[in-house]
């Protein structure tokens, strides 16, 4: 597999997004002489407190941009060390990757069980198995440079836990782990019934224990949730530090593991087959086309 050692000859095709909140930027482009397009995501790293005394001295010039009463704002370039960035590369990037990375309008859609059965499920079943190759590589221990954090090999209730690709592992305050269950027959939240309670309890208990032991983050500072809808239809649970917030932890996308367990226990095994679920869909997603057709047809009736 080709891997770059610098951005030599990198040609920018377009800016996919740039987000001042997360101090991040996504670029589509290509490396000179290398086949395929590349998505490059840059994110500024958090400050290393040890370097702060070195930065806050006469070497750092302040340019005032705003003042009001006791308040003022400046821009400055920290001299040492040069500001660090995190780089995420997707290469070769498919059209799907590019569409996913690109800034786009989002919509809240109320997905009824009927919409799921008639429209969404056939769509999920039509996806090529290659979409889950990275998951199976991890489960089969074929390819995964990231360290395995934990494994329970039980075929029914077991799972694997790795650091999520989104975590740069520099701080536990941004802890982000990914739990992949061993079973390959659970598509998503809608698939879950009382039959899966032992699996859900097992994840809740063991993942929290391991994270406490390994990273010192106590169970009540973890947010464990499932995306509905996810991007990948192999059942997985996101485990993050409670202080980490992003689009992925927003309502209309993240469903808490604890609440899922409680809903199935309190309201019945078929809760998630009967419930209307609110989902957040981007216009670039295939599902947006499917949903908007259903919503328009309903409005005409
Ligand atoms: P999702 O809810 O299906 O989709 O979560 P999302 O990407 O819209 O959140 C899939 C999760 O798997 C995300 O949190 C990804 O960051 C993570 N992920 C994706 N890939 C391809 C990898 C990978 O190769 N390694 C690891 N460790 N995590 C991945």
Short mmCIF file of C-alpha atoms and ligand atoms in Angstrom, two decimals:
data_model
loop_
_atom_site.label_atom_id
_atom_site.label_comp_id
_atom_site.label_asym_id
_atom_site.label_seq_id
_atom_site.Cartn_x
_atom_site.Cartn_y
_atom_site.Cartn_z
CA UNK A 1 0.00 0.00 0.00
CA UNK A 2 1.25 3.44 -0.92
CA UNK A 3 1.78 5.87 2.00
CA UNK A 4 3.06 9.44 1.75
CA UNK A 5 5.97 10.87 3.70
CA UNK A 6 5.17 14.52 2.87
CA UNK A 7 2.75 16.65 0.88
CA UNK A 8 5.28 17.05 -1.94
CA UNK A 9 3.44 18.04 -5.13
CA UNK A 10 0.03 17.81 -3.48
CA UNK A 11 -2.62 19.45 -5.63
CA UNK A 12 -5.68 20.90 -3.96
CA UNK A 13 -8.90 20.24 -5.85
CA UNK A 14 -11.29 21.82 -3.39
CA UNK A 15 -11.94 22.61 0.25
CA UNK A 16 -14.51 20.12 1.56
CA UNK A 17 -15.22 21.89 4.84
CA UNK A 18 -13.68 24.17 7.34
CA UNK A 19 -14.98 24.36 10.84
CA UNK A 20 -13.85 27.08 13.23
CA UNK A 21 -15.43 25.29 16.24
CA UNK A 22 -13.31 22.20 15.93
CA UNK A 23 -10.39 24.07 14.30
CA UNK A 24 -10.48 21.60 11.48
CA UNK A 25 -10.33 21.63 7.72
CA UNK A 26 -10.93 19.00 5.02
CA UNK A 27 -9.34 19.16 1.57
CA UNK A 28 -9.86 17.04 -1.54
CA UNK A 29 -6.82 16.64 -3.77
CA UNK A 30 -4.23 14.30 -5.17
CA UNK A 31 -0.55 13.45 -4.76
CA UNK A 32 1.63 14.06 -7.80
CA UNK A 33 2.15 10.88 -9.80
CA UNK A 34 -0.12 8.80 -7.55
CA UNK A 35 -3.37 7.31 -8.79
CA UNK A 36 -6.60 8.23 -6.97
CA UNK A 37 -7.96 11.21 -5.10
CA UNK A 38 -7.24 11.88 -1.44
CA UNK A 39 -9.21 13.41 1.40
CA UNK A 40 -6.93 15.19 3.86
CA UNK A 41 -8.36 16.28 7.20
CA UNK A 42 -6.34 18.65 9.36
CA UNK A 43 -7.08 19.36 12.98
CA UNK A 44 -5.12 21.50 15.37
CA UNK A 45 -3.79 19.57 18.33
CA UNK A 46 -4.67 20.54 21.86
CA UNK A 47 -2.13 22.62 23.79
CA UNK A 48 0.66 20.87 25.60
CA UNK A 49 0.69 22.59 28.98
CA UNK A 50 4.45 22.04 29.35
CA UNK A 51 5.08 24.34 26.39
CA UNK A 52 2.91 27.18 27.63
CA UNK A 53 5.49 29.00 29.82
CA UNK A 54 7.84 29.02 26.83
CA UNK A 55 5.16 30.50 24.60
CA UNK A 56 3.84 33.15 26.99
CA UNK A 57 6.82 35.52 27.03
CA UNK A 58 8.34 38.38 25.02
CA UNK A 59 8.74 36.20 21.91
CA UNK A 60 5.02 36.20 21.32
CA UNK A 61 3.73 39.44 19.81
CA UNK A 62 0.15 40.44 20.35
CA UNK A 63 -1.96 42.08 17.65
CA UNK A 64 -5.11 43.55 19.09
CA UNK A 65 -8.29 42.98 17.10
CA UNK A 66 -10.97 44.02 19.57
CA UNK A 67 -11.42 46.00 22.77
CA UNK A 68 -14.42 46.81 24.89
CA UNK A 69 -14.37 47.78 28.55
CA UNK A 70 -12.30 45.17 30.32
CA UNK A 71 -12.26 42.90 27.29
CA UNK A 72 -9.87 42.71 24.37
CA UNK A 73 -8.83 40.16 21.76
CA UNK A 74 -5.53 39.49 19.95
CA UNK A 75 -3.99 37.28 17.39
CA UNK A 76 -0.60 35.72 17.99
CA UNK A 77 1.69 33.13 16.59
CA UNK A 78 3.23 30.91 19.22
CA UNK A 79 6.95 30.67 18.37
CA UNK A 80 7.97 27.35 19.87
CA UNK A 81 6.91 24.80 19.12
CA UNK A 82 5.24 25.56 15.81
CA UNK A 83 1.55 24.92 16.10
CA UNK A 84 0.94 21.23 15.65
CA UNK A 85 -1.81 19.79 13.51
CA UNK A 86 -3.32 16.30 13.28
CA UNK A 87 -3.59 14.88 9.79
CA UNK A 88 -6.22 12.31 8.71
CA UNK A 89 -5.80 10.93 5.25
CA UNK A 90 -8.30 8.93 3.17
CA UNK A 91 -6.66 7.67 0.00
CA UNK A 92 -7.77 6.56 -2.48
CA UNK A 93 -11.00 8.36 -1.64
CA UNK A 94 -14.22 7.10 -3.20
CA UNK A 95 -17.06 9.41 -4.26
CA UNK A 96 -18.87 8.22 -1.15
CA UNK A 97 -15.97 9.28 1.09
CA UNK A 98 -15.87 12.66 -0.60
CA UNK A 99 -19.61 13.18 -0.29
CA UNK A 100 -19.48 12.20 3.38
CA UNK A 101 -16.59 14.58 4.13
CA UNK A 102 -18.12 17.52 2.29
CA UNK A 103 -20.03 20.23 4.10
CA UNK A 104 -23.75 19.75 3.46
CA UNK A 105 -27.19 20.79 4.73
CA UNK A 106 -28.69 18.41 7.30
CA UNK A 107 -32.33 17.49 7.89
CA UNK A 108 -34.23 15.91 10.77
CA UNK A 109 -36.43 13.07 9.51
CA UNK A 110 -38.97 11.07 11.52
CA UNK A 111 -38.50 7.53 10.39
CA UNK A 112 -41.58 5.36 11.02
CA UNK A 113 -41.24 1.56 11.29
CA UNK A 114 -42.98 1.36 7.90
CA UNK A 115 -40.41 3.64 6.28
CA UNK A 116 -37.69 1.47 7.75
CA UNK A 117 -39.17 -1.79 6.50
CA UNK A 118 -40.12 -0.56 3.02
CA UNK A 119 -37.30 1.83 2.20
CA UNK A 120 -34.36 1.80 4.58
CA UNK A 121 -33.94 -1.95 5.10
CA UNK A 122 -33.85 -2.72 1.33
CA UNK A 123 -31.28 0.08 0.97
CA UNK A 124 -29.10 -1.38 3.76
CA UNK A 125 -29.39 -4.86 2.22
CA UNK A 126 -28.30 -3.49 -1.15
CA UNK A 127 -24.99 -2.15 0.19
CA UNK A 128 -21.94 -4.08 -1.02
CA UNK A 129 -20.27 -6.22 1.70
CA UNK A 130 -17.00 -4.44 0.88
CA UNK A 131 -18.32 -1.47 2.89
CA UNK A 132 -17.68 -3.52 6.04
CA UNK A 133 -14.26 -4.81 5.02
CA UNK A 134 -12.49 -2.63 7.61
CA UNK A 135 -14.75 -4.06 10.36
CA UNK A 136 -14.06 -7.66 9.34
CA UNK A 137 -10.34 -6.92 9.09
CA UNK A 138 -10.46 -5.88 12.72
CA UNK A 139 -12.63 -8.79 13.88
CA UNK A 140 -10.44 -11.27 12.00
CA UNK A 141 -7.32 -9.46 13.29
CA UNK A 142 -6.14 -9.10 9.72
CA UNK A 143 -5.29 -5.45 9.55
CA UNK A 144 -5.47 -3.00 12.37
CA UNK A 145 -2.54 -0.90 13.29
CA UNK A 146 -4.41 0.43 16.27
CA UNK A 147 -3.90 -1.62 19.40
CA UNK A 148 -6.63 -3.94 20.56
CA UNK A 149 -7.80 -2.61 23.91
CA UNK A 150 -10.01 -5.50 24.87
CA UNK A 151 -11.53 -8.67 23.51
CA UNK A 152 -14.26 -10.98 24.77
CA UNK A 153 -14.27 -13.87 22.28
CA UNK A 154 -17.77 -15.16 23.11
CA UNK A 155 -19.49 -15.55 19.71
CA UNK A 156 -22.91 -14.38 20.92
CA UNK A 157 -22.21 -11.76 23.58
CA UNK A 158 -18.55 -10.93 23.00
CA UNK A 159 -16.98 -7.90 21.37
CA UNK A 160 -13.72 -6.18 20.52
CA UNK A 161 -12.73 -2.71 21.60
CA UNK A 162 -10.18 -0.51 19.77
CA UNK A 163 -9.44 3.19 19.87
CA UNK A 164 -11.78 4.87 17.39
CA UNK A 165 -10.06 6.35 14.36
CA UNK A 166 -11.27 9.77 15.51
CA UNK A 167 -9.26 9.69 18.74
CA UNK A 168 -5.71 11.06 18.51
CA UNK A 169 -4.93 9.40 21.86
CA UNK A 170 -3.16 12.47 23.22
CA UNK A 171 -5.68 13.05 26.04
CA UNK A 172 -8.17 10.89 27.91
CA UNK A 173 -10.53 13.89 27.94
CA UNK A 174 -11.09 13.16 24.27
CA UNK A 175 -11.21 9.40 24.80
CA UNK A 176 -13.08 7.71 21.96
CA UNK A 177 -13.23 3.94 21.71
CA UNK A 178 -15.12 1.74 19.30
CA UNK A 179 -16.85 -1.47 20.38
CA UNK A 180 -17.48 -3.94 17.55
CA UNK A 181 -19.64 -6.91 18.51
CA UNK A 182 -18.53 -10.36 17.35
CA UNK A 183 -21.97 -11.22 15.95
CA UNK A 184 -22.32 -10.20 12.34
CA UNK A 185 -26.11 -10.40 12.10
CA UNK A 186 -27.15 -7.22 13.94
CA UNK A 187 -27.64 -4.41 11.43
CA UNK A 188 -28.47 -1.48 13.68
CA UNK A 189 -30.60 -0.16 16.54
CA UNK A 190 -33.78 -1.33 14.78
CA UNK A 191 -32.52 -4.94 14.95
CA UNK A 192 -32.26 -4.97 18.75
CA UNK A 193 -34.68 -7.01 20.90
CA UNK A 194 -34.64 -8.60 24.35
CA UNK A 195 -32.54 -11.38 22.81
CA UNK A 196 -29.66 -8.91 22.65
CA UNK A 197 -29.84 -7.72 26.26
CA UNK A 198 -27.00 -10.00 27.46
CA UNK A 199 -24.76 -8.54 24.73
CA UNK A 200 -25.71 -4.96 25.61
CA UNK A 201 -25.16 -5.55 29.33
CA UNK A 202 -21.85 -7.21 28.62
CA UNK A 203 -20.62 -4.22 26.59
CA UNK A 204 -21.85 -1.76 29.18
CA UNK A 205 -20.10 -3.54 32.03
CA UNK A 206 -16.86 -4.80 30.52
CA UNK A 207 -16.06 -1.82 28.29
CA UNK A 208 -16.47 0.56 31.23
CA UNK A 209 -14.33 -1.62 33.50
CA UNK A 210 -11.51 -1.90 30.96
CA UNK A 211 -11.50 1.84 30.30
CA UNK A 212 -11.37 2.56 34.01
CA UNK A 213 -8.41 0.17 34.43
CA UNK A 214 -6.53 1.26 31.31
CA UNK A 215 -7.24 4.97 31.05
CA UNK A 216 -8.47 5.93 34.52
CA UNK A 217 -11.76 7.30 33.25
CA UNK A 218 -14.54 6.20 35.62
CA UNK A 219 -17.76 4.66 34.22
CA UNK A 220 -19.86 7.71 35.08
CA UNK A 221 -17.63 9.89 32.89
CA UNK A 222 -18.28 7.81 29.82
CA UNK A 223 -20.93 8.30 27.17
CA UNK A 224 -21.83 5.03 25.48
CA UNK A 225 -24.09 5.34 22.49
CA UNK A 226 -25.24 3.92 19.23
CA UNK A 227 -25.72 5.95 16.06
CA UNK A 228 -29.04 5.84 14.32
CA UNK A 229 -28.51 5.83 11.50
CA UNK A 230 -24.89 4.70 11.47
CA UNK A 231 -22.60 4.76 8.45
CA UNK A 232 -21.72 1.08 8.86
CA UNK A 233 -24.30 -1.66 9.37
CA UNK A 234 -22.44 -3.95 11.72
CA UNK A 235 -23.58 -3.35 15.30
CA UNK A 236 -21.11 -1.16 17.19
CA UNK A 237 -21.11 1.13 20.21
CA UNK A 238 -19.32 4.47 20.52
CA UNK A 239 -17.63 4.99 23.89
CA UNK A 240 -16.44 8.53 24.53
CA UNK A 241 -15.44 10.75 27.40
CA UNK A 242 -18.47 12.70 28.60
CA UNK A 243 -16.67 15.98 27.81
CA UNK A 244 -16.23 15.14 24.17
CA UNK A 245 -19.03 16.53 22.08
CA UNK A 246 -19.43 16.52 18.32
CA UNK A 247 -22.16 16.02 15.73
CA UNK A 248 -21.96 12.32 16.48
CA UNK A 249 -23.09 12.78 20.08
CA UNK A 250 -26.02 15.05 19.22
CA UNK A 251 -29.68 14.16 19.78
CA UNK A 252 -31.23 12.78 16.62
CA UNK A 253 -28.08 10.74 16.01
CA UNK A 254 -26.81 9.30 19.31
CA UNK A 255 -28.94 6.86 21.30
CA UNK A 256 -27.57 6.06 24.75
CA UNK A 257 -26.79 2.41 25.44
CA UNK A 258 -28.35 2.68 28.92
CA UNK A 259 -31.58 4.06 27.46
CA UNK A 260 -31.71 1.34 24.82
CA UNK A 261 -31.43 -1.34 27.50
CA UNK A 262 -34.04 0.40 29.63
CA UNK A 263 -36.49 0.92 26.76
CA UNK A 264 -36.35 -2.75 25.77
CA UNK A 265 -36.79 -3.85 29.39
CA UNK A 266 -39.51 -1.35 30.23
CA UNK A 267 -41.54 -1.15 27.04
CA UNK A 268 -40.99 -4.56 25.51
CA UNK A 269 -38.74 -6.59 23.31
CA UNK A 270 -40.06 -4.99 20.09
CA UNK A 271 -39.65 -1.35 21.23
CA UNK A 272 -37.19 -0.48 18.45
CA UNK A 273 -39.25 -2.22 15.80
CA UNK A 274 -42.33 -0.19 16.79
CA UNK A 275 -40.82 3.21 17.48
CA UNK A 276 -40.61 6.21 15.18
CA UNK A 277 -36.99 7.33 15.33
CA UNK A 278 -35.72 10.79 14.56
CA UNK A 279 -32.64 10.73 12.37
CA UNK A 280 -30.32 13.44 11.13
CA UNK A 281 -29.55 13.04 7.44
CA UNK A 282 -27.14 14.98 5.27
CA UNK A 283 -28.23 15.86 1.74
CA UNK A 284 -25.21 14.04 0.31
CA UNK A 285 -26.30 10.74 1.83
CA UNK A 286 -28.14 8.24 -0.36
CA UNK A 287 -30.75 7.94 2.34
CA UNK A 288 -31.70 11.58 1.96
CA UNK A 289 -33.06 10.83 -1.50
CA UNK A 290 -34.97 7.83 -0.14
CA UNK A 291 -36.40 9.72 2.85
CA UNK A 292 -37.35 12.88 0.99
CA UNK A 293 -39.29 10.85 -1.57
CA UNK A 294 -41.25 9.17 1.24
CA UNK A 295 -41.86 12.46 3.05
CA UNK A 296 -43.08 14.16 -0.15
CA UNK A 297 -45.37 11.25 -1.06
CA UNK A 298 -46.86 11.37 2.42
CA UNK A 299 -47.45 15.12 2.17
CA UNK A 300 -49.33 14.63 -1.11
CA UNK A 301 -51.76 12.16 0.45
P1 LIG B 1 -20.84 5.02 12.51
O1 LIG B 1 -21.85 5.40 13.52
O2 LIG B 1 -21.16 3.82 11.67
O3 LIG B 1 -20.52 6.15 11.50
O4 LIG B 1 -19.49 4.79 13.32
P2 LIG B 1 -19.91 7.61 11.60
O5 LIG B 1 -18.56 7.44 10.91
O6 LIG B 1 -20.87 8.40 10.78
O7 LIG B 1 -19.82 7.99 13.02
C1 LIG B 1 -18.36 4.21 12.77
C2 LIG B 1 -17.18 4.55 13.67
O8 LIG B 1 -16.07 3.79 13.27
C3 LIG B 1 -16.77 6.02 13.58
O9 LIG B 1 -16.68 6.57 14.87
C4 LIG B 1 -15.40 5.96 12.87
O10 LIG B 1 -14.52 6.97 13.31
C5 LIG B 1 -14.90 4.58 13.24
N1 LIG B 1 -14.01 3.99 12.24
C6 LIG B 1 -14.20 3.96 10.90
N2 LIG B 1 -13.17 3.27 10.31
C7 LIG B 1 -13.04 3.07 8.88
C8 LIG B 1 -12.31 2.88 11.29
C9 LIG B 1 -11.09 2.13 11.30
O11 LIG B 1 -10.57 1.68 10.27
N3 LIG B 1 -10.50 1.93 12.52
C10 LIG B 1 -11.07 2.40 13.68
N4 LIG B 1 -10.42 2.17 14.82
N5 LIG B 1 -12.23 3.09 13.70
C11 LIG B 1 -12.86 3.33 12.52
#
